[in-house]
mmCIF file of C-alpha atoms in Angstrom:
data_model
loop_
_atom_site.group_PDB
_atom_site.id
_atom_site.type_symbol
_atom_site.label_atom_id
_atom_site.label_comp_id
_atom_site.label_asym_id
_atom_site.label_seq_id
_atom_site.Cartn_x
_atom_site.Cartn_y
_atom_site.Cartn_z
ATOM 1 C CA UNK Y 1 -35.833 18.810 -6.665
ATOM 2 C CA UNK Y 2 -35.994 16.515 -9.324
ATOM 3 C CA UNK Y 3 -34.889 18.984 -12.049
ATOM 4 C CA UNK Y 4 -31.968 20.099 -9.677
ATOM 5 C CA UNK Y 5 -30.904 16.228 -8.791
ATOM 6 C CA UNK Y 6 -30.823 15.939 -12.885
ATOM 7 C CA UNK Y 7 -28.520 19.278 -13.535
ATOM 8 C CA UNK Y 8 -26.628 18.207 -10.967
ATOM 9 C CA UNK Y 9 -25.783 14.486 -11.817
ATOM 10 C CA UNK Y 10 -24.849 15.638 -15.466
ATOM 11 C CA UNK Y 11 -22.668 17.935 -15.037
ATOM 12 C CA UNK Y 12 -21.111 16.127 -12.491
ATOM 13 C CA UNK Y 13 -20.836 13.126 -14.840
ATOM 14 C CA UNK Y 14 -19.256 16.002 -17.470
ATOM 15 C CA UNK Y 15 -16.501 17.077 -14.474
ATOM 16 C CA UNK Y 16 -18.004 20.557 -13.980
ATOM 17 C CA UNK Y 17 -18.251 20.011 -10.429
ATOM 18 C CA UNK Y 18 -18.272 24.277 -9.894
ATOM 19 C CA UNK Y 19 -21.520 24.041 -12.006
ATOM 20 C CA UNK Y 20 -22.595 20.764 -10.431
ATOM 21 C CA UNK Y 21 -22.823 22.357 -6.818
ATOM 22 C CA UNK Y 22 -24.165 25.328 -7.704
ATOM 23 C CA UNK Y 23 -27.990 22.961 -8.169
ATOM 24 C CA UNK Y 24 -26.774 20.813 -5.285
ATOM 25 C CA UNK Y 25 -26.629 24.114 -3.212
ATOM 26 C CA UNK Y 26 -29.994 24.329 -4.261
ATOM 27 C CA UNK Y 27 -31.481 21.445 -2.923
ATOM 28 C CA UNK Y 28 -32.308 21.357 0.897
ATOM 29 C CA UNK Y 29 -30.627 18.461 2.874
ATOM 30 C CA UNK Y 30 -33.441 18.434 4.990
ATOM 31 C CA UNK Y 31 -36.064 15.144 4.436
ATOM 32 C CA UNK Y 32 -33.701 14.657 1.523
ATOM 33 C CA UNK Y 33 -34.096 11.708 -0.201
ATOM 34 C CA UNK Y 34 -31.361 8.953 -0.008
ATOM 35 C CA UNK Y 35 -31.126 8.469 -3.609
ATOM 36 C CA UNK Y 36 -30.212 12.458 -3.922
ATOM 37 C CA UNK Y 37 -28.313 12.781 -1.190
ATOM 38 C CA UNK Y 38 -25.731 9.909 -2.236
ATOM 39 C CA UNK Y 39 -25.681 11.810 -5.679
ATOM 40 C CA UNK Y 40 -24.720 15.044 -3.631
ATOM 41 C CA UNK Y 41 -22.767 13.149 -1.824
ATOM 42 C CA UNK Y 42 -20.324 11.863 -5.117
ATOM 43 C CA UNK Y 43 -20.526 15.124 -5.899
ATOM 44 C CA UNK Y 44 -18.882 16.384 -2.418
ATOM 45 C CA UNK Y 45 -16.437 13.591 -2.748
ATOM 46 C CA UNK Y 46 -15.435 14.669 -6.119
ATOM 47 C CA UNK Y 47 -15.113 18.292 -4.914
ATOM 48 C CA UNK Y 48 -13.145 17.068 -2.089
ATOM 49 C CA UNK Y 49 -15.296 17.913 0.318
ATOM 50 C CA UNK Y 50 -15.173 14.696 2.689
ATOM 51 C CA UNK Y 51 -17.082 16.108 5.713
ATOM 52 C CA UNK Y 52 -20.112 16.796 3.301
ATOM 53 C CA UNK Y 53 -19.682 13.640 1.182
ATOM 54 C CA UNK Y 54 -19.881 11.908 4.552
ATOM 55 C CA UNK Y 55 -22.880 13.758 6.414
ATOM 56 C CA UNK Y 56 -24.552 13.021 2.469
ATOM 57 C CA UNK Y 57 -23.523 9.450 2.805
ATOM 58 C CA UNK Y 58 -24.908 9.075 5.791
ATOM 59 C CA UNK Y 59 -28.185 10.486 4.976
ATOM 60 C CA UNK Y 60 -27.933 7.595 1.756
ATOM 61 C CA UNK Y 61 -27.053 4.610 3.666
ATOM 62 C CA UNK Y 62 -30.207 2.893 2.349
ATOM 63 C CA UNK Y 63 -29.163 3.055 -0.975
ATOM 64 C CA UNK Y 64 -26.796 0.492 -1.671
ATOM 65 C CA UNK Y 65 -24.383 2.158 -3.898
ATOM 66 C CA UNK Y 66 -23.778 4.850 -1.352
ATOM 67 C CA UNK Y 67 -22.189 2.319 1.219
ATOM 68 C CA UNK Y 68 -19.732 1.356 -2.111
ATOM 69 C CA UNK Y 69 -19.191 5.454 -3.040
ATOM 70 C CA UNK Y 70 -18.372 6.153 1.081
ATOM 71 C CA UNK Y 71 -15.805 3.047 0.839
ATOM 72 C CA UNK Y 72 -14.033 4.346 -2.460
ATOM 73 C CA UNK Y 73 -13.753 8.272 -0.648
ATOM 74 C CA UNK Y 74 -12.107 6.238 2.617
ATOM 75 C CA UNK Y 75 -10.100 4.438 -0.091
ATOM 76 C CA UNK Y 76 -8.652 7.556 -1.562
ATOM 77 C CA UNK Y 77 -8.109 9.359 1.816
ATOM 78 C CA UNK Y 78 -5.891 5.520 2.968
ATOM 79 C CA UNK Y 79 -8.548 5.577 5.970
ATOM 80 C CA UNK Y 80 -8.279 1.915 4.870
ATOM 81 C CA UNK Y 81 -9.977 0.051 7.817
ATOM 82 C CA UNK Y 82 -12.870 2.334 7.549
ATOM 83 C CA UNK Y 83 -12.982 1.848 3.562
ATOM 84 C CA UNK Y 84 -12.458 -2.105 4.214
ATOM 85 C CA UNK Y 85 -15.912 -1.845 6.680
ATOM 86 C CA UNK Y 86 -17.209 -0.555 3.710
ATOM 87 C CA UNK Y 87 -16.219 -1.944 0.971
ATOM 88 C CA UNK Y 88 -16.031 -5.832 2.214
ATOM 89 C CA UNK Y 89 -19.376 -7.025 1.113
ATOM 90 C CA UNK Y 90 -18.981 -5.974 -2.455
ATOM 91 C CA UNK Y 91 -15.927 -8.486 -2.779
ATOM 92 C CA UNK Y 92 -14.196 -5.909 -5.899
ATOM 93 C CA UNK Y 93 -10.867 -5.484 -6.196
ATOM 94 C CA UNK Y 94 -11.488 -2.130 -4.421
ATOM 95 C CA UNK Y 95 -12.351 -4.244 -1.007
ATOM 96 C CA UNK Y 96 -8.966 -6.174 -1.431
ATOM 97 C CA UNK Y 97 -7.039 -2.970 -1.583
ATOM 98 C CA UNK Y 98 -8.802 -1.323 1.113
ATOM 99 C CA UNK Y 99 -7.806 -4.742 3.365
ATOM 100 C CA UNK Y 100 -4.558 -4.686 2.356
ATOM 101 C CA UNK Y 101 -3.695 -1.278 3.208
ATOM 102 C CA UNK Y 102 -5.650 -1.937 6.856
ATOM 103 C CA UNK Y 103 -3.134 -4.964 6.818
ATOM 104 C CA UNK Y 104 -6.377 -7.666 6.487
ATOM 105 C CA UNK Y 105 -4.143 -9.910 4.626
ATOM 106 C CA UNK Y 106 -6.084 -12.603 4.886
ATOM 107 C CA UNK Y 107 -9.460 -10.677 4.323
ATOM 108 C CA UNK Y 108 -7.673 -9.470 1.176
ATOM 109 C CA UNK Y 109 -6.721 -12.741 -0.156
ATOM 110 C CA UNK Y 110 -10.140 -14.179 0.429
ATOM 111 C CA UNK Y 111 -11.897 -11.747 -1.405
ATOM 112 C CA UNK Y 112 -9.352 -11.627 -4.565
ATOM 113 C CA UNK Y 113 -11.076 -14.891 -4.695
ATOM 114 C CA UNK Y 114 -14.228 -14.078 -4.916
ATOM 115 C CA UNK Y 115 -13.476 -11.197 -7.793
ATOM 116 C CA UNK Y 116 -13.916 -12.073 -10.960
ATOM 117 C CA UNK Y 117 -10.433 -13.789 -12.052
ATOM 118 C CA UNK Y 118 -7.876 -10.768 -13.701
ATOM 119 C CA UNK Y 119 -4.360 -9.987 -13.767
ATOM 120 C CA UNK Y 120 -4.707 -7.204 -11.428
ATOM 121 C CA UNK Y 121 -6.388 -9.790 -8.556
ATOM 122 C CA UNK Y 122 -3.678 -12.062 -9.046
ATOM 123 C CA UNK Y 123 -1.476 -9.679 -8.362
ATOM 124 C CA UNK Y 124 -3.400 -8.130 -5.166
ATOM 125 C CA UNK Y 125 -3.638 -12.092 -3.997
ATOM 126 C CA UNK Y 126 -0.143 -12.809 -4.321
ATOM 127 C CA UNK Y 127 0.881 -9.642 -2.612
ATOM 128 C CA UNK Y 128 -1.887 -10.351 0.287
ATOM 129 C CA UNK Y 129 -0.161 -14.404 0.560
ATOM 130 C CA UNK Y 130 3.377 -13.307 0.827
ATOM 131 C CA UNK Y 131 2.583 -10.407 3.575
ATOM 132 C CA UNK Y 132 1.200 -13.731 5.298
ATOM 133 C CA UNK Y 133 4.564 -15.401 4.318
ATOM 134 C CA UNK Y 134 2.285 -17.997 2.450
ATOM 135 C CA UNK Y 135 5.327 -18.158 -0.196
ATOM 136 C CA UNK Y 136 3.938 -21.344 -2.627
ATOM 137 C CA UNK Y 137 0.526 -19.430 -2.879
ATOM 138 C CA UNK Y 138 1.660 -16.141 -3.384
ATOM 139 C CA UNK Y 139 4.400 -17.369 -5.870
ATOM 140 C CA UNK Y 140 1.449 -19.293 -7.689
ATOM 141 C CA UNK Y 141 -0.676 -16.174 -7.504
ATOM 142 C CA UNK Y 142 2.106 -14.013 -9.030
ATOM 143 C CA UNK Y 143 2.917 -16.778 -12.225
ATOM 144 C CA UNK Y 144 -0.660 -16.108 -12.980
ATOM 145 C CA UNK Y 145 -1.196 -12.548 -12.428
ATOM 146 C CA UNK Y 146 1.895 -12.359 -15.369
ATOM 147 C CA UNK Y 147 0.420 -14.526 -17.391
ATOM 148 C CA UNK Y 148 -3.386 -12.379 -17.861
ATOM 149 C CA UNK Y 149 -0.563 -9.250 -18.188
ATOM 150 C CA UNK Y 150 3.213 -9.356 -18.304
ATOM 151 C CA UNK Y 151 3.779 -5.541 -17.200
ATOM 152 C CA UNK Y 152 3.132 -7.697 -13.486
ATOM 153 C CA UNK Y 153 6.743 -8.539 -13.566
ATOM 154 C CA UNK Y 154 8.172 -5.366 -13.321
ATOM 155 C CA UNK Y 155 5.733 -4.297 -10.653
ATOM 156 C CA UNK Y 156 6.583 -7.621 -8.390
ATOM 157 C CA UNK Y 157 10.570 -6.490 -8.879
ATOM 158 C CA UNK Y 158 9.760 -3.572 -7.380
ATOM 159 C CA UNK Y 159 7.273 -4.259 -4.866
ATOM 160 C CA UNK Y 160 8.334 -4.452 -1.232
ATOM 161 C CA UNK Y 161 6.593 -7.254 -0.213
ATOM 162 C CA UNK Y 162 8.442 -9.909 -3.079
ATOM 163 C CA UNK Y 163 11.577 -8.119 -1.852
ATOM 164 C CA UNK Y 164 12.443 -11.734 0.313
ATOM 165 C CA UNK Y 165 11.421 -13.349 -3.022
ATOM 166 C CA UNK Y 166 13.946 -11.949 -5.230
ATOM 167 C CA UNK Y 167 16.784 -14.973 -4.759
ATOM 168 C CA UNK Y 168 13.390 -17.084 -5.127
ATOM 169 C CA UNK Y 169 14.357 -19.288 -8.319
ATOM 170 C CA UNK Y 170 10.888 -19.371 -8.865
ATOM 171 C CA UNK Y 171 10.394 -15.865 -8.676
ATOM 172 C CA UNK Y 172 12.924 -15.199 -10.611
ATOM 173 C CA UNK Y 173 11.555 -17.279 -13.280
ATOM 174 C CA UNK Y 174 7.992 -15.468 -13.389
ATOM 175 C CA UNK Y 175 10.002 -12.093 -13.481
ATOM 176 C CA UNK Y 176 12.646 -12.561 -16.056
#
């Protein structure tokens, strides 16, 4: 099994995913361990396979990176209350996505700070504080989501939560 695991996890990591569950066909889910079955189960999600990722996920809930692999699949599919569950005890920008699409906003904003400080969590913070109509924090949040990168402008000018914003002098200042 170990052999197969191996084969498998490579050429998954290479994106030959055909190849990749050809040895994960090979190893029996039964007594499987959890450490395999969350690789099988990346695999599955990769494949786009979410009813086997899942089951595989399942069978790896012990392993800790499995809860954080099931979260990003519910991420991609928008099941976003079911990646939020998931996700909201690794406090990544991931989990602050996942609550904002569930409409968490202010499970969102309190885990943008608790991320390590970028552009991109400014950004997700200010857009979580002005779907709570918190307008001085989310305006604060933007300013410094522009300042770590500047391409944040354009993105708040078209974003449909600042659209109340956009006779904001303020707002127009960190856009222009």
């Amino acid at each position: 099994v170990t052999m197969l695991n191996n084969m498998m996890v490579a050429l998954t990591e290479q994106g030959r995913y055909d190849e990749a569950h050809e040895y994960a066909e090979r190893i029996p889910n039964y007594n499987i361990s959890p450490l395999v079955a969350n690789n099988k189960g990346v695999l599955y999600m990769y494949m786009n396979e979410p009813r086997m990722a899942n089951t595989m996920f399942e069978l790896a809930k012990e392993v800790p990176s499995a809860q954080y692999n099931h979260g990003l699949m519910l991420l991609c599919d928008e099941q976003y209350a079911a990646a939020a569950d998931k996700l909201d005890e690794y406090n990544h920008v991931n989990s602050v996505v996942a609550n904002l699409g569930a409409g968490y906003h202010d499970k969102a904003a309190r885990n943008t700070h608790m991320s390590l400080p970028t552009g991109e969590v400014y950004y997700l913070c200010a857009i979580a504080y002005a779907n709570d109509g918190l307008d001085e924090l989310a305006l604060n949040a933007l300013a410094r989501a522009v300042k770590y990168d500047p391409s944040y402008k354009i993105e708040a000018l078209n974003q449909s939560e600042f659209i109340p914003y956009r006779t904001n002098a303020r707002f127009i200042e960190i856009t222009k």
